[in-house]
Tab-separated table of C-alpha atoms in Angstrom:
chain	number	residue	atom	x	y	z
A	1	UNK	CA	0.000	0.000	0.000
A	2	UNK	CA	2.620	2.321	0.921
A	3	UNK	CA	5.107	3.107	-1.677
A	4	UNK	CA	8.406	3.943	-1.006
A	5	UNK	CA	10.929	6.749	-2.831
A	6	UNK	CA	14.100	4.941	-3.940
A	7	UNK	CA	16.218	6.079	-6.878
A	8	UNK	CA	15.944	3.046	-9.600
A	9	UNK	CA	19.452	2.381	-10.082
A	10	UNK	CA	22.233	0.967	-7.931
A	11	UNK	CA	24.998	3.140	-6.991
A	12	UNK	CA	26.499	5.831	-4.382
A	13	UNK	CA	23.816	7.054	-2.145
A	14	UNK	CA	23.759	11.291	-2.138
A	15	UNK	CA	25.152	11.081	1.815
A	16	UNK	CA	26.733	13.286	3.489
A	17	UNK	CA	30.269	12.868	1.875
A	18	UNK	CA	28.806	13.343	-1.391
A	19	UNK	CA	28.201	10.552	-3.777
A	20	UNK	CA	30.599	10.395	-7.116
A	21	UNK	CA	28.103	9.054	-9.579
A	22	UNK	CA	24.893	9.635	-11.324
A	23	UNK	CA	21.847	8.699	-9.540
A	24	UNK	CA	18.341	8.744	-11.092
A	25	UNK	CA	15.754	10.152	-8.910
A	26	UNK	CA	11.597	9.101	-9.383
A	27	UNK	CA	10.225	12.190	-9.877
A	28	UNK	CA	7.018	12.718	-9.020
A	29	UNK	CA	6.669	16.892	-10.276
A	30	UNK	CA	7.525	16.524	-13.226
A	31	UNK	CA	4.774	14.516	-14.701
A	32	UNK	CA	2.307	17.023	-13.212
A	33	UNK	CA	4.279	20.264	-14.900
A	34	UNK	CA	4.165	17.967	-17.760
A	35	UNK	CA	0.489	17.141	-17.616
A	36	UNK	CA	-0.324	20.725	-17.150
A	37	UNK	CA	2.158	21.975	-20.124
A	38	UNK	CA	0.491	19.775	-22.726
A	39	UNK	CA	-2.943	21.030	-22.083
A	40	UNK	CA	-1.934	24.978	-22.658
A	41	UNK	CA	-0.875	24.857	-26.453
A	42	UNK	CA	2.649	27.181	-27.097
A	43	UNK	CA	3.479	27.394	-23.655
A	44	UNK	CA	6.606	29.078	-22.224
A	45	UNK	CA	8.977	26.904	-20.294
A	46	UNK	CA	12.055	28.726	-18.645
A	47	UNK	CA	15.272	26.647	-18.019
A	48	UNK	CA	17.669	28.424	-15.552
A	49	UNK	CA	19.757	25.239	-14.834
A	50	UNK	CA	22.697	23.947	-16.497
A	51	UNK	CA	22.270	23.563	-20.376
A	52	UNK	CA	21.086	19.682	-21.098
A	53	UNK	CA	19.736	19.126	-24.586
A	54	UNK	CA	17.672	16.237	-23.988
A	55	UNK	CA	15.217	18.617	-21.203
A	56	UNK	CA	14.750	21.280	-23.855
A	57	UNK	CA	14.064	18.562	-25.961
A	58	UNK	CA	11.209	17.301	-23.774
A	59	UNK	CA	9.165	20.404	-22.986
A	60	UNK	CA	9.660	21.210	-26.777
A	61	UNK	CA	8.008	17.560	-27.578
A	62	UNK	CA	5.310	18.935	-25.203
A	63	UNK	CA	4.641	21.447	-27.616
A	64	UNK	CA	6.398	24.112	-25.395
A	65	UNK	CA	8.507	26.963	-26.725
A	66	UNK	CA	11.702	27.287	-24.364
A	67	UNK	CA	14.286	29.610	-23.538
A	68	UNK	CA	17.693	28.618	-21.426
A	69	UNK	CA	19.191	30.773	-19.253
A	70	UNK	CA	21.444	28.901	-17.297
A	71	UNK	CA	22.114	30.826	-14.013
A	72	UNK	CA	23.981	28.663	-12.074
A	73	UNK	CA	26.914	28.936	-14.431
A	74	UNK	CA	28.576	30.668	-11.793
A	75	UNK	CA	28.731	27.707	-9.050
A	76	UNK	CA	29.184	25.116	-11.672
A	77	UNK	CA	32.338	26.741	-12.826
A	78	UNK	CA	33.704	26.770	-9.384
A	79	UNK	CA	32.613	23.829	-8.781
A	80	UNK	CA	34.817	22.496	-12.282
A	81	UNK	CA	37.993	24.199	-10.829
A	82	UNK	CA	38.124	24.221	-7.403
A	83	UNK	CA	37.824	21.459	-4.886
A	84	UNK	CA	37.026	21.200	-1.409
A	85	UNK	CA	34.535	23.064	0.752
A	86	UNK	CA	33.634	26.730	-1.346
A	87	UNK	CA	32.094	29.208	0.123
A	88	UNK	CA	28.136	29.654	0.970
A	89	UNK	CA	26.569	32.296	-1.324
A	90	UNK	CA	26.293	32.619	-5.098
A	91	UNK	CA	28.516	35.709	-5.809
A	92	UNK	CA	26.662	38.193	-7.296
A	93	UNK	CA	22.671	38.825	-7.744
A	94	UNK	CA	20.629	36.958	-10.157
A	95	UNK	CA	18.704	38.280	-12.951
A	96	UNK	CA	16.093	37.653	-15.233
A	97	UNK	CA	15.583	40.327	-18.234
A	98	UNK	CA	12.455	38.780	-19.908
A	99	UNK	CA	9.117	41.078	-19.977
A	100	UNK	CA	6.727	40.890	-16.755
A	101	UNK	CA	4.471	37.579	-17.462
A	102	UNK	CA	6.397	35.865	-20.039
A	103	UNK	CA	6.538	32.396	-18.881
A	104	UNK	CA	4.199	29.586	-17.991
A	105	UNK	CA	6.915	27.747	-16.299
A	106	UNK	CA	10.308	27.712	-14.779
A	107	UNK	CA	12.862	25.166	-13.998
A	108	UNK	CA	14.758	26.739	-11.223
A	109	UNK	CA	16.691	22.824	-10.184
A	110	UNK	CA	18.557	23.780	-6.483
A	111	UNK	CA	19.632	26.889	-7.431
A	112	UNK	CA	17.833	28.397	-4.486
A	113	UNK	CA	20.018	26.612	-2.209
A	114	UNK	CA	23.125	28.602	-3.704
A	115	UNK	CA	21.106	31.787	-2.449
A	116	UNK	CA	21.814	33.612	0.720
A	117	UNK	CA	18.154	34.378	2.354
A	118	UNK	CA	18.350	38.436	0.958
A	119	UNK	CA	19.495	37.015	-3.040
A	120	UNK	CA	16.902	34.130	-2.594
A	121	UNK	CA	14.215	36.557	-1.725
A	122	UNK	CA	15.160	38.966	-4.270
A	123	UNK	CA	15.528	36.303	-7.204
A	124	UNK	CA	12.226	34.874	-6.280
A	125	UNK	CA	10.370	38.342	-6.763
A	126	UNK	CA	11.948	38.179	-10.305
A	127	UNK	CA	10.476	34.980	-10.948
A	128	UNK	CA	6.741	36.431	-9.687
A	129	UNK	CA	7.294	38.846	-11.827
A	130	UNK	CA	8.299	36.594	-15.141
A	131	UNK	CA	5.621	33.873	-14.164
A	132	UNK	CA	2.248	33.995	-15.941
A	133	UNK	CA	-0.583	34.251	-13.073
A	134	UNK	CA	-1.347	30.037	-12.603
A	135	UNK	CA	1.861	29.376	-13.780
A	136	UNK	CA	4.273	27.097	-11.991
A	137	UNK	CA	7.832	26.855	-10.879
A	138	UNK	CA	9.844	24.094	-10.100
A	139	UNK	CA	12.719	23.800	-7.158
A	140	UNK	CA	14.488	21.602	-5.079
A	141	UNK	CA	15.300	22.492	-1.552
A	142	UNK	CA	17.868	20.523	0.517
A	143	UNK	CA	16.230	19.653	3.622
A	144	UNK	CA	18.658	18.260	5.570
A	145	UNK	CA	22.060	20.104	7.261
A	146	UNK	CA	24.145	16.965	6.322
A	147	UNK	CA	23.228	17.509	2.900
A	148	UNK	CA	25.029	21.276	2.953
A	149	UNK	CA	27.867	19.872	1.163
A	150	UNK	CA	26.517	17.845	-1.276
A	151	UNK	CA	27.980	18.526	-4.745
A	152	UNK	CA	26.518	21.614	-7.288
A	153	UNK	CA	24.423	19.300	-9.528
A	154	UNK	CA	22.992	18.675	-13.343
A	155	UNK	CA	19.834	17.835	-14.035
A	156	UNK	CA	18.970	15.469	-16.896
A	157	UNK	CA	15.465	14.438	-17.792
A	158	UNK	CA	15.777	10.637	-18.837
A	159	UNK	CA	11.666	9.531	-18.814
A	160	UNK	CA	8.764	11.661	-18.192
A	161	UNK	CA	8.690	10.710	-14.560
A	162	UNK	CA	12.554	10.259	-13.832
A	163	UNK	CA	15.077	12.711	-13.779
A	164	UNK	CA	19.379	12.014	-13.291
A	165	UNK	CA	21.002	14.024	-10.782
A	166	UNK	CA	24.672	14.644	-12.253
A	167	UNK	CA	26.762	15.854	-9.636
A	168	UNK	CA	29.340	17.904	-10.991
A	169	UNK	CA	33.309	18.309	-10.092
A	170	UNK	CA	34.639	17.906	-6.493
A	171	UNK	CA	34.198	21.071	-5.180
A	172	UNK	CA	31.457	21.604	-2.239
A	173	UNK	CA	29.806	24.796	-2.423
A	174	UNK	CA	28.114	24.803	0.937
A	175	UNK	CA	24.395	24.542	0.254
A	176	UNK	CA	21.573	26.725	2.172
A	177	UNK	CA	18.950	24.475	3.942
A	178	UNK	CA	15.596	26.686	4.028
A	179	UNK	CA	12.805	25.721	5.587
A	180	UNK	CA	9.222	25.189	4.829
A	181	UNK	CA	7.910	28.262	6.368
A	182	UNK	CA	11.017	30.022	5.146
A	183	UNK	CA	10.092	28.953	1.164
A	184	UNK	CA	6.633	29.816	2.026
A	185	UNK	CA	7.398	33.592	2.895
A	186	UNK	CA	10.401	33.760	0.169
A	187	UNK	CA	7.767	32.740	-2.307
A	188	UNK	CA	5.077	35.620	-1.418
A	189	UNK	CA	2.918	35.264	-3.841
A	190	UNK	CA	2.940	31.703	-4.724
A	191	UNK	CA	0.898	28.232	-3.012
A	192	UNK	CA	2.464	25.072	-2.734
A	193	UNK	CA	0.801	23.073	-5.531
A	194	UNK	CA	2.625	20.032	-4.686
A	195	UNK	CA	5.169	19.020	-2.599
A	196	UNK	CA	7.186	16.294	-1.794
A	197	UNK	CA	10.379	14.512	0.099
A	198	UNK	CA	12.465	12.643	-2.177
A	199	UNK	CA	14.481	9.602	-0.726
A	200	UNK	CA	17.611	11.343	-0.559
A	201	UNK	CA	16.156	14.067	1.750
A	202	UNK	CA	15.794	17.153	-1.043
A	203	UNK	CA	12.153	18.630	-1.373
A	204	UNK	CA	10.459	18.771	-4.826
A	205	UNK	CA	7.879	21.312	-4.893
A	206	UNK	CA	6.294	23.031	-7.438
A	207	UNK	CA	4.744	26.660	-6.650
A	208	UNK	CA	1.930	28.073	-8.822
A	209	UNK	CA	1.592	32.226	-9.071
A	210	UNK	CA	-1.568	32.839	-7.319
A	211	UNK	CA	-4.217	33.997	-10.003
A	212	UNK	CA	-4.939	37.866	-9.873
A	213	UNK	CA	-8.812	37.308	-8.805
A	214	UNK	CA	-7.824	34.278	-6.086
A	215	UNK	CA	-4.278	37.289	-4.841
A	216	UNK	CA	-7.370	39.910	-4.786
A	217	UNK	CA	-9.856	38.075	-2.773
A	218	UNK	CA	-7.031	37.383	-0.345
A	219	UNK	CA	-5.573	40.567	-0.069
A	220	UNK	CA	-9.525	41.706	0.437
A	221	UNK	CA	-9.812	39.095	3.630
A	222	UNK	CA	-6.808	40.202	5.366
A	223	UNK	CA	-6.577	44.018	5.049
A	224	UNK	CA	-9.636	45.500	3.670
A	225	UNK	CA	-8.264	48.733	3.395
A	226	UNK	CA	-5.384	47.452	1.069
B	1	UNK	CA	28.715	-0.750	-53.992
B	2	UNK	CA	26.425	0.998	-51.469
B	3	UNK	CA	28.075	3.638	-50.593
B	4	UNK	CA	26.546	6.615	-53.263
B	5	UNK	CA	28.504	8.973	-52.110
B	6	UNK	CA	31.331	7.778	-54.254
B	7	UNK	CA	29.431	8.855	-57.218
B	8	UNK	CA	29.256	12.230	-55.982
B	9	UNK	CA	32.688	13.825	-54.514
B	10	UNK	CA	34.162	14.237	-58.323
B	11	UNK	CA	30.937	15.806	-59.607
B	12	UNK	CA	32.597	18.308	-62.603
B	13	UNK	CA	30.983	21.161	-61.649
B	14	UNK	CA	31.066	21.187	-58.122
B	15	UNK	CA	33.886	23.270	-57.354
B	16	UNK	CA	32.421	25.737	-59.402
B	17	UNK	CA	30.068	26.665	-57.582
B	18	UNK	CA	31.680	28.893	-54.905
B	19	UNK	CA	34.558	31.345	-55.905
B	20	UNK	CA	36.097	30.343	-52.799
B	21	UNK	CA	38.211	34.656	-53.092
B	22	UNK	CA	35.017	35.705	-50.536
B	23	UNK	CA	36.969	33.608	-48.007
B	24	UNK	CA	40.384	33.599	-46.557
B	25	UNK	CA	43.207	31.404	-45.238
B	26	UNK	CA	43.054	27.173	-46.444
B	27	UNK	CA	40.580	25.650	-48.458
B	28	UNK	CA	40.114	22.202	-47.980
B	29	UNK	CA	38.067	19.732	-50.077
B	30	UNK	CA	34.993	18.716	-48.373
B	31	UNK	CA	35.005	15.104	-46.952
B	32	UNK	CA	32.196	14.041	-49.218
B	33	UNK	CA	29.426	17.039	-50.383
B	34	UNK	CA	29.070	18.742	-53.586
B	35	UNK	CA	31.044	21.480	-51.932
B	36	UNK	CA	34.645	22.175	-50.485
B	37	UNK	CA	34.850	23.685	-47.607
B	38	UNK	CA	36.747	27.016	-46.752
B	39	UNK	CA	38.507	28.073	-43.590
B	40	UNK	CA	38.308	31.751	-42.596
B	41	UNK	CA	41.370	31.692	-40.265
B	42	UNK	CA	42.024	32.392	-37.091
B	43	UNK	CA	43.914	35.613	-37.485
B	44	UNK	CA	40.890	37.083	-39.688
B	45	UNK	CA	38.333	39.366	-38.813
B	46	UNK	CA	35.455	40.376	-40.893
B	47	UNK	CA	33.022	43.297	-40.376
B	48	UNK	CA	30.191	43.251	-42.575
B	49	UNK	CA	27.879	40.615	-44.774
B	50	UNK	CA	29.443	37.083	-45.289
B	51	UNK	CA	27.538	35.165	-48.337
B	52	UNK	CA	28.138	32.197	-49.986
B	53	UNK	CA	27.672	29.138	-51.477
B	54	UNK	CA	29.655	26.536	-50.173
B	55	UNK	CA	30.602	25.025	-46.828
B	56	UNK	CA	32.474	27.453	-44.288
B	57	UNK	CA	34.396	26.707	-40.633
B	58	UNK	CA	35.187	29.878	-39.186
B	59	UNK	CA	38.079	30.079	-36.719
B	60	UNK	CA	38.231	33.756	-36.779
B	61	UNK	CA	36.425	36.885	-35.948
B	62	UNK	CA	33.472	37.691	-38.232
B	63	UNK	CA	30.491	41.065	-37.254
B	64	UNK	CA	27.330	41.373	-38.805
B	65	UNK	CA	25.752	39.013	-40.448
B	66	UNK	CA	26.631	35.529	-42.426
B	67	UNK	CA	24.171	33.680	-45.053
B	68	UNK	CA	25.102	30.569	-46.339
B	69	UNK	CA	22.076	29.241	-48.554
B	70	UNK	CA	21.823	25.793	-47.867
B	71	UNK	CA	25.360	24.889	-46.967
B	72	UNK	CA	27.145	24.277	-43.774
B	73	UNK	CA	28.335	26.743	-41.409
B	74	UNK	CA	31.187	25.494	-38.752
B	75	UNK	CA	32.153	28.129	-35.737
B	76	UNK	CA	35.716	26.761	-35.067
B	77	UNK	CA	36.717	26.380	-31.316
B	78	UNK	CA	38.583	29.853	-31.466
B	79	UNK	CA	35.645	31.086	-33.868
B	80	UNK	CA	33.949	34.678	-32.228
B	81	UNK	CA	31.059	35.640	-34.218
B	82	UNK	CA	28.889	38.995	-33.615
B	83	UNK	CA	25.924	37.907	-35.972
B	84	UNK	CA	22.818	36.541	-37.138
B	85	UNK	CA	23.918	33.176	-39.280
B	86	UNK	CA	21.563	31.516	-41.675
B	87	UNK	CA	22.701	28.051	-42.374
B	88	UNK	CA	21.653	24.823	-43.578
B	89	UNK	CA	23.598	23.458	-40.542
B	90	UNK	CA	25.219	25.304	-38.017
B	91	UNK	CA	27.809	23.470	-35.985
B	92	UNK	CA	29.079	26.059	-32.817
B	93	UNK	CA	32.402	24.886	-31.070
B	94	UNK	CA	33.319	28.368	-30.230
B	95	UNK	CA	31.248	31.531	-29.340
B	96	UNK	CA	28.418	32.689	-31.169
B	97	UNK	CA	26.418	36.343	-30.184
B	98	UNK	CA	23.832	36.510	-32.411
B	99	UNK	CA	20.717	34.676	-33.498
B	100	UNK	CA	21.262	31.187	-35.523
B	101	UNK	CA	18.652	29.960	-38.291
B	102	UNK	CA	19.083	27.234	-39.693
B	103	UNK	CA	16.895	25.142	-42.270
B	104	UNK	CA	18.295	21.374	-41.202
B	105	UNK	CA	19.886	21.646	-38.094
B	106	UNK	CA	21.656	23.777	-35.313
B	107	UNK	CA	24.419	21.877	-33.453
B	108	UNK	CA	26.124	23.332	-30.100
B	109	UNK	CA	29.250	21.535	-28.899
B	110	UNK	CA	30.379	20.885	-25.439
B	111	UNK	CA	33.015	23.923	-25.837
B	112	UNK	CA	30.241	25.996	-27.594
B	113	UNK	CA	28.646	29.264	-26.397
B	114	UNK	CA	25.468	30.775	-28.299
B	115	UNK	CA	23.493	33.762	-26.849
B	116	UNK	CA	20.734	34.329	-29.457
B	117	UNK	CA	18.134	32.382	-30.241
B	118	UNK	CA	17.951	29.488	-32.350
B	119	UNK	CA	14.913	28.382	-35.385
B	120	UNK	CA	15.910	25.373	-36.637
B	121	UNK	CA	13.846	21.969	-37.031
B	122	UNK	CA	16.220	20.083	-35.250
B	123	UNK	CA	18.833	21.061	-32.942
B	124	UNK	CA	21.574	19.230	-30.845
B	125	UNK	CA	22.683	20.738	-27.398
B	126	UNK	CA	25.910	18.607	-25.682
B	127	UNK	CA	25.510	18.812	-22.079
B	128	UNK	CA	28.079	21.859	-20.675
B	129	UNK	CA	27.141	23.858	-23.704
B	130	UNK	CA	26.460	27.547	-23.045
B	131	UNK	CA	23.730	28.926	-24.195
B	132	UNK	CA	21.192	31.480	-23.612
B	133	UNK	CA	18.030	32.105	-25.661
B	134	UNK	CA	15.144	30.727	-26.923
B	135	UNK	CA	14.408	27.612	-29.019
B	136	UNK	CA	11.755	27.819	-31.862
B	137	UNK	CA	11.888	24.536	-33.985
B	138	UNK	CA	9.369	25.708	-36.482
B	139	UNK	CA	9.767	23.841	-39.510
B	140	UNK	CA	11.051	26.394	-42.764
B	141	UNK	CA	10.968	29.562	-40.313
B	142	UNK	CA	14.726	29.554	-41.299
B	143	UNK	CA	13.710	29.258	-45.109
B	144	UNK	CA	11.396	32.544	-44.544
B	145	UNK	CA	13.516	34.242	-42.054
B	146	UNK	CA	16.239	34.690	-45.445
B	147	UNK	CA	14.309	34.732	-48.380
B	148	UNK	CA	11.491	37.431	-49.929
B	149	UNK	CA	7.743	36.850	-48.555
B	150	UNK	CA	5.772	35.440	-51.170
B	151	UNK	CA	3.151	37.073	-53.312
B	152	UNK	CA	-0.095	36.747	-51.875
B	153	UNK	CA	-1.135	34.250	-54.810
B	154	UNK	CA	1.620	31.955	-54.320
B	155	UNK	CA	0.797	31.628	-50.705
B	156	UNK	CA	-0.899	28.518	-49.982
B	157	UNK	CA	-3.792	28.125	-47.771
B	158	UNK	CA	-3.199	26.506	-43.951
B	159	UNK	CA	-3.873	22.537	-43.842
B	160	UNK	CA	-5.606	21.518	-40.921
B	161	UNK	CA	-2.499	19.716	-39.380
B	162	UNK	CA	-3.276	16.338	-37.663
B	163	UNK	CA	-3.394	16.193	-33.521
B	164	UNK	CA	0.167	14.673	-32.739
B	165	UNK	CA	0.026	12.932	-29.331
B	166	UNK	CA	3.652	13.334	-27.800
B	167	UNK	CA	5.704	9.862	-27.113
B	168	UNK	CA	5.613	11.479	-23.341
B	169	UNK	CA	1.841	11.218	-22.861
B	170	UNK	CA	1.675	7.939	-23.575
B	171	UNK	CA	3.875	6.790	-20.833
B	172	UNK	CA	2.738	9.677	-18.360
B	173	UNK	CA	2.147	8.135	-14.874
B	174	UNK	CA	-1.231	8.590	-13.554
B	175	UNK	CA	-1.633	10.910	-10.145
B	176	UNK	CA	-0.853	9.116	-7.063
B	177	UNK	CA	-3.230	9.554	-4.616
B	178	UNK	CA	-3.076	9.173	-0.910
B	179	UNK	CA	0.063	8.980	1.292
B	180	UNK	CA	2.468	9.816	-1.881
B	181	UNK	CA	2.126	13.606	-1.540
B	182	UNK	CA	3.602	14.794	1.291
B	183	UNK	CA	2.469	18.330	1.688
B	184	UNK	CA	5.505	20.913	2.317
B	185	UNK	CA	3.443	22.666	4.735
């Protein structure tokens, strides 16, 4: 009755000291993003992880136009050529330059977790702003602190439902571990439209922009004035 | 016996058909087209419109715009071009700023950088590639992007186009229901 989360293939397990090889990962968003991508016709997908062919190549077989903007350039290259423990933060402040409302969805991978809490916040009032109202944005969040140094990652979409985690290099850029209720108040203006813990301990969650009418009637209940 | 190709590398006329003067540093005879291919060399750097009508790898520096009607275009590893390039194929090893169109296919390398957007029906992206900008693999957009809109009688009218089902779909999971979704909050 109960199903459990384990990746599919045989291999190092994402511990604490940082597994070497590829593991692939059930995963258990996707298919929903999918799902909801094929029913709007020419929807926008934005890709802000590393550049992998074969996951533009998926949301354009859904029928999706998509753009790549890979953003976590940055910590990849340091991971490439450094090694050891790298420091905390993703130098620098994220940007998106695409028109307000552009996109019905965005990859974002764990790039949050390279975000101090003031860039995170920041970045993910960009993304409100780039998000369609209804659209949807999906993120990984390490959950756990033994997990901080787990290596800078790629992302590879091998099936609809299942999804390689390529860690890259052997640098260990210290991750951030946010919480729940931290997520929830970086992502003002999002819900939670599905959420859940994978096996090796990182959240998958994807967060739909709250329509305008459904942001209006809340606004309306808490502060009538407003 | 099978191979047709053989037929074709010696065809008379087929190094006729570019002057091969446009272009700098080697030429090289193609490995097997109707064309030969010409280097633009490392050292070289061209401002302005690049046209031809044979096969090109570019290891230099070229600004503005290059159109080569339904040849190949290679952007050498130390290639830096500052331009829109209309291809048949488009093979990017070094850095590309500009927007590619291609009518067969756009290929980015490993070593490749491309910040521009591509049109192209089919398009190859090696994991580590850089590149920023969107994808649009609308069949013959390339075609139109480079040649003169057609009269309005030549234009054809729109066939209904038949509902393609993705491969995806079929092998979507359904939902899981009950204890799978563990709420974040």
């Amino acid at each position: 009755m109960f199903k459990r989360r384990v990746p599919d293939l045989p291999g190092p397990q994402t511990g604490a000291a940082g597994g070497a090889g590829p593991v692939l990962q059930t995963s258990h968003a996707l298919p929903r993003l999918a799902r909801r991508l094929s029913a709007s016709p020419h929807a926008r997908v934005l890709d802000l992880g590393s550049v992998v062919g074969g996951n533009l190549q998926f949301f354009i077989d859904l029928g999706c136009k998509v753009t790549a903007d890979d953003q976590q350039r940055p910590v990849e290259t340091a991971s490439l050529t450094s090694s050891g423990v790298t420091g905390a933060d993703w130098k620098g402040h994220p940007r998106l330059d695409y028109a307000s409302d552009s996109f019905e969805a965005v990859l974002v991978w764990d790039f949050f977790d390279f975000l101090g809490p003031q860039e995170a916040r920041s970045f993910s009032r960009d993304l409100h702003r780039v998000v369609k109202a209804g659209g949807i944005v999906m993120a990984y969040f390490t959950s756990r602190e033994t997990e901080r140094r787990e290596p800078s990652r790629r992302f590879r979409i091998t099936a609809a439902d299942k999804i390689e985690w390529i860690p890259l290099g052997a640098a260990r850029p210290l991750r951030h571990v946010y919480q729940n209720r931290d997520i929830e108040r970086m992502f003002e203006g999002f819900r939670t439209h599905f959420a859940v813990v994978l096996q090796n301990g990182s959240r998958e969650i994807l967060l739909e922009k709250k329509r305008p009418l459904a942001a209006a009637s809340d606004g309306a209940k808490s502060s009538p004035s407003a | 016996m099978w191979d047709k190709k053989e037929g074709k590398d010696v065809a008379p006329g087929s190094f006729a058909t570019g002057t091969g003067y446009a272009s700098t540093g080697q030429s090289l005879p193609s490995s097997g087209g109707n064309s030969r291919l010409v280097n633009i060399g490392q050292t070289i750097f061209i401002k302005g419109e690049l046209t031809g009508t044979e096969d090109l790898t570019i290891e230099g520096r070229v600004e503005g715009k290059i159109e080569l009607k339904d040849h190949n275009l290679t952007i050498g590893p130390n290639g830096k071009i500052k331009a829109d390039v209309y291809a048949k194929s488009i093979v990017i090893t070094g850095e590309v700023l500009g927007n590619a169109f291609a009518s067969e296919r756009v290929e980015i390398t490993n070593s490749g950088v491309l910040k521009g957007d591509i049109t192209s029906p089919r398009i190859v992206i090696a994991d580590g590639a850089q590149f920023k900008g969107s994808v649009d693999m609308d069949k013959g957009a390339a075609n139109r992007e480079s040649r003169p809109a057609q009269r309005p009688d030549q234009i054809k009218p729109i066939q209904p186009v038949k509902d393609e089902t993705p491969a995806y779909k079929n092998v979507m999971p359904q939902p899981v229901h009950g204890n799978s979704a563990e709420k974040a909050r």
